[in-house]
Short mmCIF file of C-alpha atoms in Angstrom, two decimals:
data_model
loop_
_atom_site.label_atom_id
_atom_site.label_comp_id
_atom_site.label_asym_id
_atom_site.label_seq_id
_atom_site.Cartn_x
_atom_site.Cartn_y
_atom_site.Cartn_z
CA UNK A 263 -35.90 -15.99 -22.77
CA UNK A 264 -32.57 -17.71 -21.41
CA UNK A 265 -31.11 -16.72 -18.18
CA UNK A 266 -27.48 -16.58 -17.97
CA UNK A 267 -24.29 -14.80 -16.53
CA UNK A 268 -20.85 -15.38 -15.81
CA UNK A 269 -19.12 -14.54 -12.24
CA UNK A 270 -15.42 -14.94 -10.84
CA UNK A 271 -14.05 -17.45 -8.57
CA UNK A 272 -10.72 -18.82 -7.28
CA UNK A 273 -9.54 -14.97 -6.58
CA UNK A 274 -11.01 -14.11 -10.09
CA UNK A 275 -8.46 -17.20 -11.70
CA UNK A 276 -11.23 -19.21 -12.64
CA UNK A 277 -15.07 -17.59 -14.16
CA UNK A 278 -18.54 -19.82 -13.45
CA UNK A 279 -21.06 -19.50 -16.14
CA UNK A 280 -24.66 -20.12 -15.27
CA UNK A 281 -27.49 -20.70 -17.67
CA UNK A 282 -31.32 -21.60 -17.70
CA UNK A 283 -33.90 -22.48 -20.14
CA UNK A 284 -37.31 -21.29 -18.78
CA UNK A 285 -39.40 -23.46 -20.88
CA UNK A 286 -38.09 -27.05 -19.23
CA UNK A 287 -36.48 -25.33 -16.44
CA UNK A 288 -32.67 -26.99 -17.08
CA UNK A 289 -30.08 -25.21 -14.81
CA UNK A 290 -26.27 -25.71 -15.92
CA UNK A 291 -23.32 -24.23 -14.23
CA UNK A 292 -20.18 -24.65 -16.15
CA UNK A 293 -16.46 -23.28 -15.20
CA UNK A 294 -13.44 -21.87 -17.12
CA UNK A 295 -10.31 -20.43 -17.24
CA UNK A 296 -11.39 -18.00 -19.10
CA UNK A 297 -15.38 -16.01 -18.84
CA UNK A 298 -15.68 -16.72 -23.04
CA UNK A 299 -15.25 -20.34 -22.32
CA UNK A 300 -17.34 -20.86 -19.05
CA UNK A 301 -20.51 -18.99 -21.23
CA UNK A 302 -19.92 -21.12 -23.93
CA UNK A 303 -20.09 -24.33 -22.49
CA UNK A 304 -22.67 -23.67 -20.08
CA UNK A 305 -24.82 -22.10 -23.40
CA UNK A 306 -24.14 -25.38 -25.20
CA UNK A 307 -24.80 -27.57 -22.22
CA UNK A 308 -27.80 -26.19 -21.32
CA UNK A 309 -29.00 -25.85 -25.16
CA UNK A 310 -28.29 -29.75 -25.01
CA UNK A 311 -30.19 -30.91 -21.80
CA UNK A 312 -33.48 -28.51 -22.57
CA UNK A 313 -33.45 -31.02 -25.58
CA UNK A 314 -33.42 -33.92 -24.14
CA UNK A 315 -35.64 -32.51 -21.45
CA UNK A 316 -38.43 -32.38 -23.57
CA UNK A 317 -38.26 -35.64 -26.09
CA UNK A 318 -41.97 -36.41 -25.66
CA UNK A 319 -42.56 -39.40 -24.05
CA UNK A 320 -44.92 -41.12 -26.23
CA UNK A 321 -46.21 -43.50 -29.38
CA UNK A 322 -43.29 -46.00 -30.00
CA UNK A 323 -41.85 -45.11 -33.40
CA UNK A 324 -42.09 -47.88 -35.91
CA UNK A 325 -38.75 -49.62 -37.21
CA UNK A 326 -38.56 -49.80 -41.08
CA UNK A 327 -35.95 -50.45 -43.48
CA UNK A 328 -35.84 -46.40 -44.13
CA UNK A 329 -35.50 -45.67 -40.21
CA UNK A 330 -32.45 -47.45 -39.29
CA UNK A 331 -30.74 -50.05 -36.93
CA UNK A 332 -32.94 -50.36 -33.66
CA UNK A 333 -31.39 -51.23 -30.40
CA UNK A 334 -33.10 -51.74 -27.59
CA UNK A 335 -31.84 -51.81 -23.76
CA UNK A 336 -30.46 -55.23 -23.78
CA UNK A 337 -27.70 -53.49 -25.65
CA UNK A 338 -26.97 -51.21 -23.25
CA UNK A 339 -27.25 -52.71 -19.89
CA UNK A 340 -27.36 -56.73 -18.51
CA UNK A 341 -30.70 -57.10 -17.15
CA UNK A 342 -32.73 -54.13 -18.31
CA UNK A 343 -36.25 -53.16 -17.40
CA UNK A 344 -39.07 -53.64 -20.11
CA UNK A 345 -38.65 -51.35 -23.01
CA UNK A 346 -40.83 -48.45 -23.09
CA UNK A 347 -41.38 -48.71 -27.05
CA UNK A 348 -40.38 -45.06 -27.56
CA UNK A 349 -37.28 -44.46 -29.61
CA UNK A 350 -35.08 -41.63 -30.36
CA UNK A 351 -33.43 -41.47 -33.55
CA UNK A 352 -29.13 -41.29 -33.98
CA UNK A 353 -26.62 -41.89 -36.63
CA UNK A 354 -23.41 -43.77 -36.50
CA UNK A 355 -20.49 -41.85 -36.22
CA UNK A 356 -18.09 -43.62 -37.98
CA UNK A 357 -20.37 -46.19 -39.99
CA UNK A 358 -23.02 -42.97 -40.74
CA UNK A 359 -25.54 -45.88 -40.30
CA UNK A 360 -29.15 -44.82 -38.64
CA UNK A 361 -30.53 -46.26 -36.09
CA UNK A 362 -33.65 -45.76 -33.71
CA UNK A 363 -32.57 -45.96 -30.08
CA UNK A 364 -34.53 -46.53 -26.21
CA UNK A 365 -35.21 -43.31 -25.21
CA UNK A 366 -34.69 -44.04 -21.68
CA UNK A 367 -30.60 -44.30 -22.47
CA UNK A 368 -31.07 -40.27 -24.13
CA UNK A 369 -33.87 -38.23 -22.10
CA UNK A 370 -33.15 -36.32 -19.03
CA UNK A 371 -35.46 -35.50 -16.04
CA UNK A 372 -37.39 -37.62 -13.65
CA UNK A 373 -40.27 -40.24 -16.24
CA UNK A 374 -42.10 -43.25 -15.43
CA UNK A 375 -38.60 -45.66 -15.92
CA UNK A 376 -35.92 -47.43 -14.02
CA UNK A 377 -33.62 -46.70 -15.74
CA UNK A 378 -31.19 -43.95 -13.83
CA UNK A 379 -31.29 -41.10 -16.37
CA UNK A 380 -27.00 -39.64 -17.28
CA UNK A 381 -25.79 -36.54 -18.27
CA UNK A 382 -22.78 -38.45 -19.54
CA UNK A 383 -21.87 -37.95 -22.76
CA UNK A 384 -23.86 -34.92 -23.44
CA UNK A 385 -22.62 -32.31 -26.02
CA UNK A 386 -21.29 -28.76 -24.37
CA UNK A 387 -18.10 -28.33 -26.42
CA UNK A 388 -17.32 -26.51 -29.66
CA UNK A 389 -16.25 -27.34 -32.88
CA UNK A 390 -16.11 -30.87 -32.33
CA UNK A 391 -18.63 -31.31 -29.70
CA UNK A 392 -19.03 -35.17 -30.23
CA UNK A 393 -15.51 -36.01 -29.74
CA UNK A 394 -15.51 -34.30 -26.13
CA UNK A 395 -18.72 -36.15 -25.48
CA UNK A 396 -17.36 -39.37 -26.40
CA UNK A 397 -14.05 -39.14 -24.01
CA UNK A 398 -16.81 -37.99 -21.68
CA UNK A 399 -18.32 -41.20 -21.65
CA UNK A 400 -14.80 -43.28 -21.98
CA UNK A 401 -13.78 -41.19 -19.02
CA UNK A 402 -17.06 -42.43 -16.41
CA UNK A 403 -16.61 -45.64 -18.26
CA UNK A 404 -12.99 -46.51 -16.75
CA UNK A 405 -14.04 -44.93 -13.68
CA UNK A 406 -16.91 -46.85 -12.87
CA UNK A 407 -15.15 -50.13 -13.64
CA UNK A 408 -12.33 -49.23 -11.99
CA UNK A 409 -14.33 -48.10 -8.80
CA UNK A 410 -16.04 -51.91 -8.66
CA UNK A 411 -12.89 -53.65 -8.84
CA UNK A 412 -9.55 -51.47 -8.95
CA UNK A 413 -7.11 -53.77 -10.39
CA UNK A 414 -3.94 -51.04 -11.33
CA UNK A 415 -2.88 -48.20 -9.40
CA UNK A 416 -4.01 -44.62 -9.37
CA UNK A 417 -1.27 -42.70 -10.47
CA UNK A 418 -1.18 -39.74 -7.84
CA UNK A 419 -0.07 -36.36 -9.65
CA UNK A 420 -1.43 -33.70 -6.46
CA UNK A 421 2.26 -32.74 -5.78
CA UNK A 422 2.71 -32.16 -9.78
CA UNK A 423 -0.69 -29.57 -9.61
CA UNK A 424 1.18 -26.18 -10.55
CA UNK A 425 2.27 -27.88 -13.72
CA UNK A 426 -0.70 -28.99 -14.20
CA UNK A 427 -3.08 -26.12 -14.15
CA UNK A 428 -2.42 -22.54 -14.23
CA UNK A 429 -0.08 -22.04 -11.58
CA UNK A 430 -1.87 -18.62 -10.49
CA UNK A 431 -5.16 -20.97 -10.38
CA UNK A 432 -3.25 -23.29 -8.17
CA UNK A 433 -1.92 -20.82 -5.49
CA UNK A 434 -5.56 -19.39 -5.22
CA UNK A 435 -6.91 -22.66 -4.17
CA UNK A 436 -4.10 -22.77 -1.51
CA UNK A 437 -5.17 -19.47 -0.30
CA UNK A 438 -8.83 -20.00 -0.02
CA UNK A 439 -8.18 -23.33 2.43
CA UNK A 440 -8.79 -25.74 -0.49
CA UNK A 441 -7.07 -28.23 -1.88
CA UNK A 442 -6.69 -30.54 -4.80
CA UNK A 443 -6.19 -34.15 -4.97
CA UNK A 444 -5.63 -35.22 -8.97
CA UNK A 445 -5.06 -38.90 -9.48
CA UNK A 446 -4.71 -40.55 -13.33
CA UNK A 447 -5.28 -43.68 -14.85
CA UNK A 448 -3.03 -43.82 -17.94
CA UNK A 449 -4.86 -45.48 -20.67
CA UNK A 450 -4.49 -46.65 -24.62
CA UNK A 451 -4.13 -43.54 -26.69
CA UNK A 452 -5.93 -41.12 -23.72
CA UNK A 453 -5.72 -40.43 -20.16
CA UNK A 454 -8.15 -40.51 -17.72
CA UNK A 455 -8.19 -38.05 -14.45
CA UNK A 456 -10.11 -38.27 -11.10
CA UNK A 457 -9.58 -34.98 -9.22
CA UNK A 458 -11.70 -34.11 -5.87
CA UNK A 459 -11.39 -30.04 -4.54
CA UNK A 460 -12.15 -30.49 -0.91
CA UNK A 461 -12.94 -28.36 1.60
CA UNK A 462 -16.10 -28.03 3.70
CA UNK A 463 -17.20 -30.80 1.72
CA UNK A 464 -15.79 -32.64 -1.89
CA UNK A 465 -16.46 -32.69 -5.47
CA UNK A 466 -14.76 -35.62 -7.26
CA UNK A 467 -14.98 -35.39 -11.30
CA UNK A 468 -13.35 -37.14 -13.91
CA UNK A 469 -12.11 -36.52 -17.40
CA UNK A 470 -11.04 -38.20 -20.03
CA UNK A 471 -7.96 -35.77 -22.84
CA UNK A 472 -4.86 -36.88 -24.85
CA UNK A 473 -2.75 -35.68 -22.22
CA UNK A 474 -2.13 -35.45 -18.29
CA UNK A 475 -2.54 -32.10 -18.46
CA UNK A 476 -5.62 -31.60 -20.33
CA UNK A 477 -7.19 -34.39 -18.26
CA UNK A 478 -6.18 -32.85 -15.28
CA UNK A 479 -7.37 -29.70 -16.48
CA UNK A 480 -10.61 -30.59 -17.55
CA UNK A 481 -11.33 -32.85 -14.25
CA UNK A 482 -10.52 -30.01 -11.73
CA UNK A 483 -13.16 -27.72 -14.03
CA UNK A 484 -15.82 -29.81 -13.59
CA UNK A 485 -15.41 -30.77 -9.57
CA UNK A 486 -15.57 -26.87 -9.35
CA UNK A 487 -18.74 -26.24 -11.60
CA UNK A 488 -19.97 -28.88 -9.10
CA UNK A 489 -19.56 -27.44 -5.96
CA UNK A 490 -21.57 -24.95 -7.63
CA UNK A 491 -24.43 -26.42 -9.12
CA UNK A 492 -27.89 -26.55 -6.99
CA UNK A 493 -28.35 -30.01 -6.08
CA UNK A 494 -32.16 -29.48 -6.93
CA UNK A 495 -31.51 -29.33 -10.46
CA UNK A 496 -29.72 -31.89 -10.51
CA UNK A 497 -31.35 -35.83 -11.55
CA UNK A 498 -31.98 -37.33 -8.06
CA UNK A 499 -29.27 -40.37 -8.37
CA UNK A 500 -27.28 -38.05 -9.13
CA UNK A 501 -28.08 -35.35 -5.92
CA UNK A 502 -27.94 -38.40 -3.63
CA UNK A 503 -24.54 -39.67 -5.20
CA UNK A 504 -22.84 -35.74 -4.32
CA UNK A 505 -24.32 -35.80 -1.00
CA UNK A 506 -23.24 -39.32 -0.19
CA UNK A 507 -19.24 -38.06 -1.69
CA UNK A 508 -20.30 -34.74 0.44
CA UNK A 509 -20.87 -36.31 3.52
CA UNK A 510 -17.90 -38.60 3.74
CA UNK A 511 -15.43 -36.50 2.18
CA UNK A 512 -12.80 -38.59 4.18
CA UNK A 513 -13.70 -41.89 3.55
CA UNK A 514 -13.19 -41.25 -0.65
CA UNK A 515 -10.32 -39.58 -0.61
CA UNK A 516 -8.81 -42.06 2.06
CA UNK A 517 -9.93 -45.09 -0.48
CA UNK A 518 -8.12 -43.13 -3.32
CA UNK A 519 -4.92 -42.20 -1.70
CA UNK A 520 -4.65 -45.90 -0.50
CA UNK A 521 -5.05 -46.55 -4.03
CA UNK A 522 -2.53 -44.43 -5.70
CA UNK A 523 1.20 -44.28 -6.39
CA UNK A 524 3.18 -41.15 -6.64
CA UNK A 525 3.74 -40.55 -10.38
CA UNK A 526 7.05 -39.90 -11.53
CA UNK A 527 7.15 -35.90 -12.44
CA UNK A 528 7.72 -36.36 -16.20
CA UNK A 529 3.78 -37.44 -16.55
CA UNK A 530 3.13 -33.77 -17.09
CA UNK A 531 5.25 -33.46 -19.96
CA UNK A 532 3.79 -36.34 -21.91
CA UNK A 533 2.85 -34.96 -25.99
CA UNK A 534 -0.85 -34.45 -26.36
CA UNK A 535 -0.93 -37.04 -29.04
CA UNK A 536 1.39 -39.09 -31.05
CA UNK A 537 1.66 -40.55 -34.32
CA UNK A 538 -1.09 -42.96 -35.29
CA UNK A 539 -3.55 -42.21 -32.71
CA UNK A 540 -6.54 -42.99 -32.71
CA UNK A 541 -10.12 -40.79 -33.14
CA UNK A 542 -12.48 -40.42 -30.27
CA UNK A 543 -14.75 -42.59 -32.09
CA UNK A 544 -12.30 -45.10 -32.93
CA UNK A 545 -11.42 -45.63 -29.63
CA UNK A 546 -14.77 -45.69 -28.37
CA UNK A 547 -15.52 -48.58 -30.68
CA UNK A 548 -12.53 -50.61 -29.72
CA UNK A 549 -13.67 -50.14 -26.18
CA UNK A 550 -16.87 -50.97 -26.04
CA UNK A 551 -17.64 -53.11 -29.36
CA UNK A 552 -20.23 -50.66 -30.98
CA UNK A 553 -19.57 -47.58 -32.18
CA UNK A 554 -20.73 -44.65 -30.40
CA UNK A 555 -24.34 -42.82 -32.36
CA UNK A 556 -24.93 -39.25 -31.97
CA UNK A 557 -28.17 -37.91 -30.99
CA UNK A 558 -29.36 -34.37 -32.45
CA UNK A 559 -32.55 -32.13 -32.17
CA UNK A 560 -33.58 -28.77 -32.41
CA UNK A 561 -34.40 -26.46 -36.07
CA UNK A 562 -30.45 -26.82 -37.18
CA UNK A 563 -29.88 -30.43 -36.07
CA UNK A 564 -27.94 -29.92 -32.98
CA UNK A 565 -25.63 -32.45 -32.00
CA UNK A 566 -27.41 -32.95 -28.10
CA UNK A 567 -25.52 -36.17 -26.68
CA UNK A 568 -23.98 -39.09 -27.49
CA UNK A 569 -24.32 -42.69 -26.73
CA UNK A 570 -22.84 -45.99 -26.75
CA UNK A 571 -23.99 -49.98 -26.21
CA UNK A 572 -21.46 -51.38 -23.22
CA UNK A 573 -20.54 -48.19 -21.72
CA UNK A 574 -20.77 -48.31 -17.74
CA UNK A 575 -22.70 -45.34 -17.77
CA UNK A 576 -26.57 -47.04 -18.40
CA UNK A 577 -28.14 -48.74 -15.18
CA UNK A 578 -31.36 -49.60 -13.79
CA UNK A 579 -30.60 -48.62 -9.96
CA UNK A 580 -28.46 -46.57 -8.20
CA UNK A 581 -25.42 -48.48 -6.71
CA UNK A 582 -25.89 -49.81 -3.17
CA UNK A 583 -22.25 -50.14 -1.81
CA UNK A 584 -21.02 -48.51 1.22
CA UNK A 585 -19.05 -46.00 -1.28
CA UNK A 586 -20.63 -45.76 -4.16
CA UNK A 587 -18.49 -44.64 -7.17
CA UNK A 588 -18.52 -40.34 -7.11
CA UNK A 589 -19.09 -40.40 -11.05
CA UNK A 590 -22.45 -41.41 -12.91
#
C-alpha cells in the first residue's frame, strides 16, 4: 500500500506532500501552493522513481531492426565507463522513432555502475508530463554549464520576489527568518531560475518555464521540497552534493551574488510565450542535437522520465571542485 499525506508550511502558504512506495522503498517530498498540487506531484513522482527503481538489472536486450535505434553511453557522456549491455526501451518524441537505450542513463538507486544515477528529467507533472521533464533537464543543463564556466551574468530578481510568488508566500518567509535569493538566466524561447531559501542551512534549485515568473515559481518549490526531503533517500551524489551546499551556505550564495546583476523590474512582466515559440521538444533538440526519448513502464505505459544524448546531466563521477555545482 502507498504511504502518503500532505502538511502545511510557510504559515500554511505553501502545503508539502509526502509519498512512499513500500515495495522499492522510494520516498518523494514534493511542495505546492496549493495541497491538490503538492499530492499530485509527489503521487506522480514517486509513481515514476518506484519504476525506475526496479528496471531489473539483467540479460542485455538484443538490437533488431523491430526494436529500434540503440545508443549507447558514448552518446551521452565523453569518456563513459564500459556499457553494461542492459537496455531500456524509449521512443522519440518528435521523430516517434524507437530506440533501446543504456540503462545506467534511466535507473535509479545505488547498482554495480559509475555512472552517477539523476533524477533529472523524471516525469511528476500532469497532462503534459514530458514537456515539464524536458525543461527539467534544459534547466540543470544551463546550470551545470554555466556553473563550470559562467560566461553572462546572473540576472538577480530577489528584490522583485513579491511579484514573483504569491506575495502572502513571500511575507511568510520574511517572518519565519528566511530568505530568498532568485537569480535568472534569460534564455532562447525559456527562462531558467536558480533560487536558494537559506536559513540554518540552503537549498539551491533550479527551473526551467516560459516566463520569469513561472521559473521563479517553480525553482523556489523545489529548494523548499528540499529542505524537506530525508537525505537518506536520497542517491548518495546527490546527499553529499546538499550537504556540501548545506555546509557552506555562504560561500554559494557569495559566488552567485558576485555573479549577478540587478534585473531591471519589468522582467516580471515578460508574456509567458510569444508567437512562434518553440515546443519543449523542439527546443531540446536544437540544444542538444538529439531529440529528447521518453521512457515509460508500468500496466498503462506510464510516461516515467525522459532523456537526452548531450545533456549535462549524465556523468561518471561526482564533481571534485571546491564548489561543486548545487544542481545534478
Amino acid at each position: 500500500m502507498a504511504l502518503e499525506g500532505v502538511a502545511e508550511c510557510l504559515g500554511g502558504e505553501v502545503h508539502l506532500a509526502y509519498a512512499q512506495r513500500p515495495v522499492s522503498g522510494v520516498v518523494t517530498v514534493a511542495a505546492g501552493f496549493s495541497p491538490d498540487a503538492a499530492m499530485t506531484r509527489a503521487e506522480l513522482r514517486a509513481t515514476a522513481m518506484d519504476a525506475l527503481y526496479r528496471i531489473p538489472d539483467g540479460v542485455a536486450r538484443p538490437c533488431s531492426g523491430d526494436d529500434g535505434r540503440e545508443l549507447c553511453l558514448a552518446d551521452f557522456m565523453p569518456e563513459p565507463p564500459a556499457d553494461r549491455r542492459s537496455s531500456v526501451a524509449g521512443v522519440g518524441l518528435l521523430s516517434r522513432e524507437r530506440y533501446l537505450l543504456p540503462a545506467e542513463v534511466v535507473w535509479m538507486g545505488e547498482r554495480d555502475c559509475r555512472v552517477e544515477p539523476t533524477v533529472v528529467g523524471v516525469v511528476d507533472d500532469r497532462p503534459d508530463g514530458a514537456s515539464g521533464a524536458i525543461a527539467d533537464l534544459l534547466a540543470h543543463d544551463v546550470v551545470t554549464r554555466w556553473w563550470a564556466s559562467p560566461r553572462m551574468p546572473l540576472l538577480r530578481v530577489s528584490e522583485h520576489l513579491e511579484r514573483l510568488i504569491p506575495e502572502s508566500v513571500a511575507s511568510a518567509v520574511s517572518a519565519l527568518g528566511l530568505w530568498v535569493s532568485a537569480f535568472v538566466l534569460p534564455g532562447p524561447d525559456f527562462q531558467i531560475a536558480v533560487v536558494g531559501v537559506s536559513g540554518e542551512g540552503t537549498t539551491i534549485a533550479t527551473a526551467a518555464a516560459r516566463s520569469v515568473k513561472a521559473a521563479v515559481g517553480e525553482a523556489f518549490l523545489r529548494a523548499v521540497a528540499a529542505r524537506a526531503q530525508p537525505w537518506n533517500t536520497l542517491p548518495v551524489a546527490d546527499s553529499l552534493r546538499r550537504l556540501t551546499v548545506w555546509h557552506r551556505e555562504a560561500d554559494y550564495l557569495a559566488y552567485l551574488e558576485r555573479s549577478a546583476v540587478d534585473a531591471d523590474p519589468s522582467v516580471a512582466d515578460e508574456p509567458v510565450t510569444r508567437d512562434g515559440a518553440l515546443g519543449w521538444a523542439d527546443l531540446a533538440s536544437r540544444r542538444f542535437g538529439h531529440e529528447p526519448v521518453l521512457v515509460s513502464f508500468g500496466a498503462f505505459d506510464d510516461p516515467v522520465k525522459v532523456v537526452c544524448p548531450g545533456a549535462a546531466c549524465y556523468r561518471t563521477v561526482p564533481p571534485g571542485t571546491t564548489l561543486p555545482c548545487p544542481v545534478p
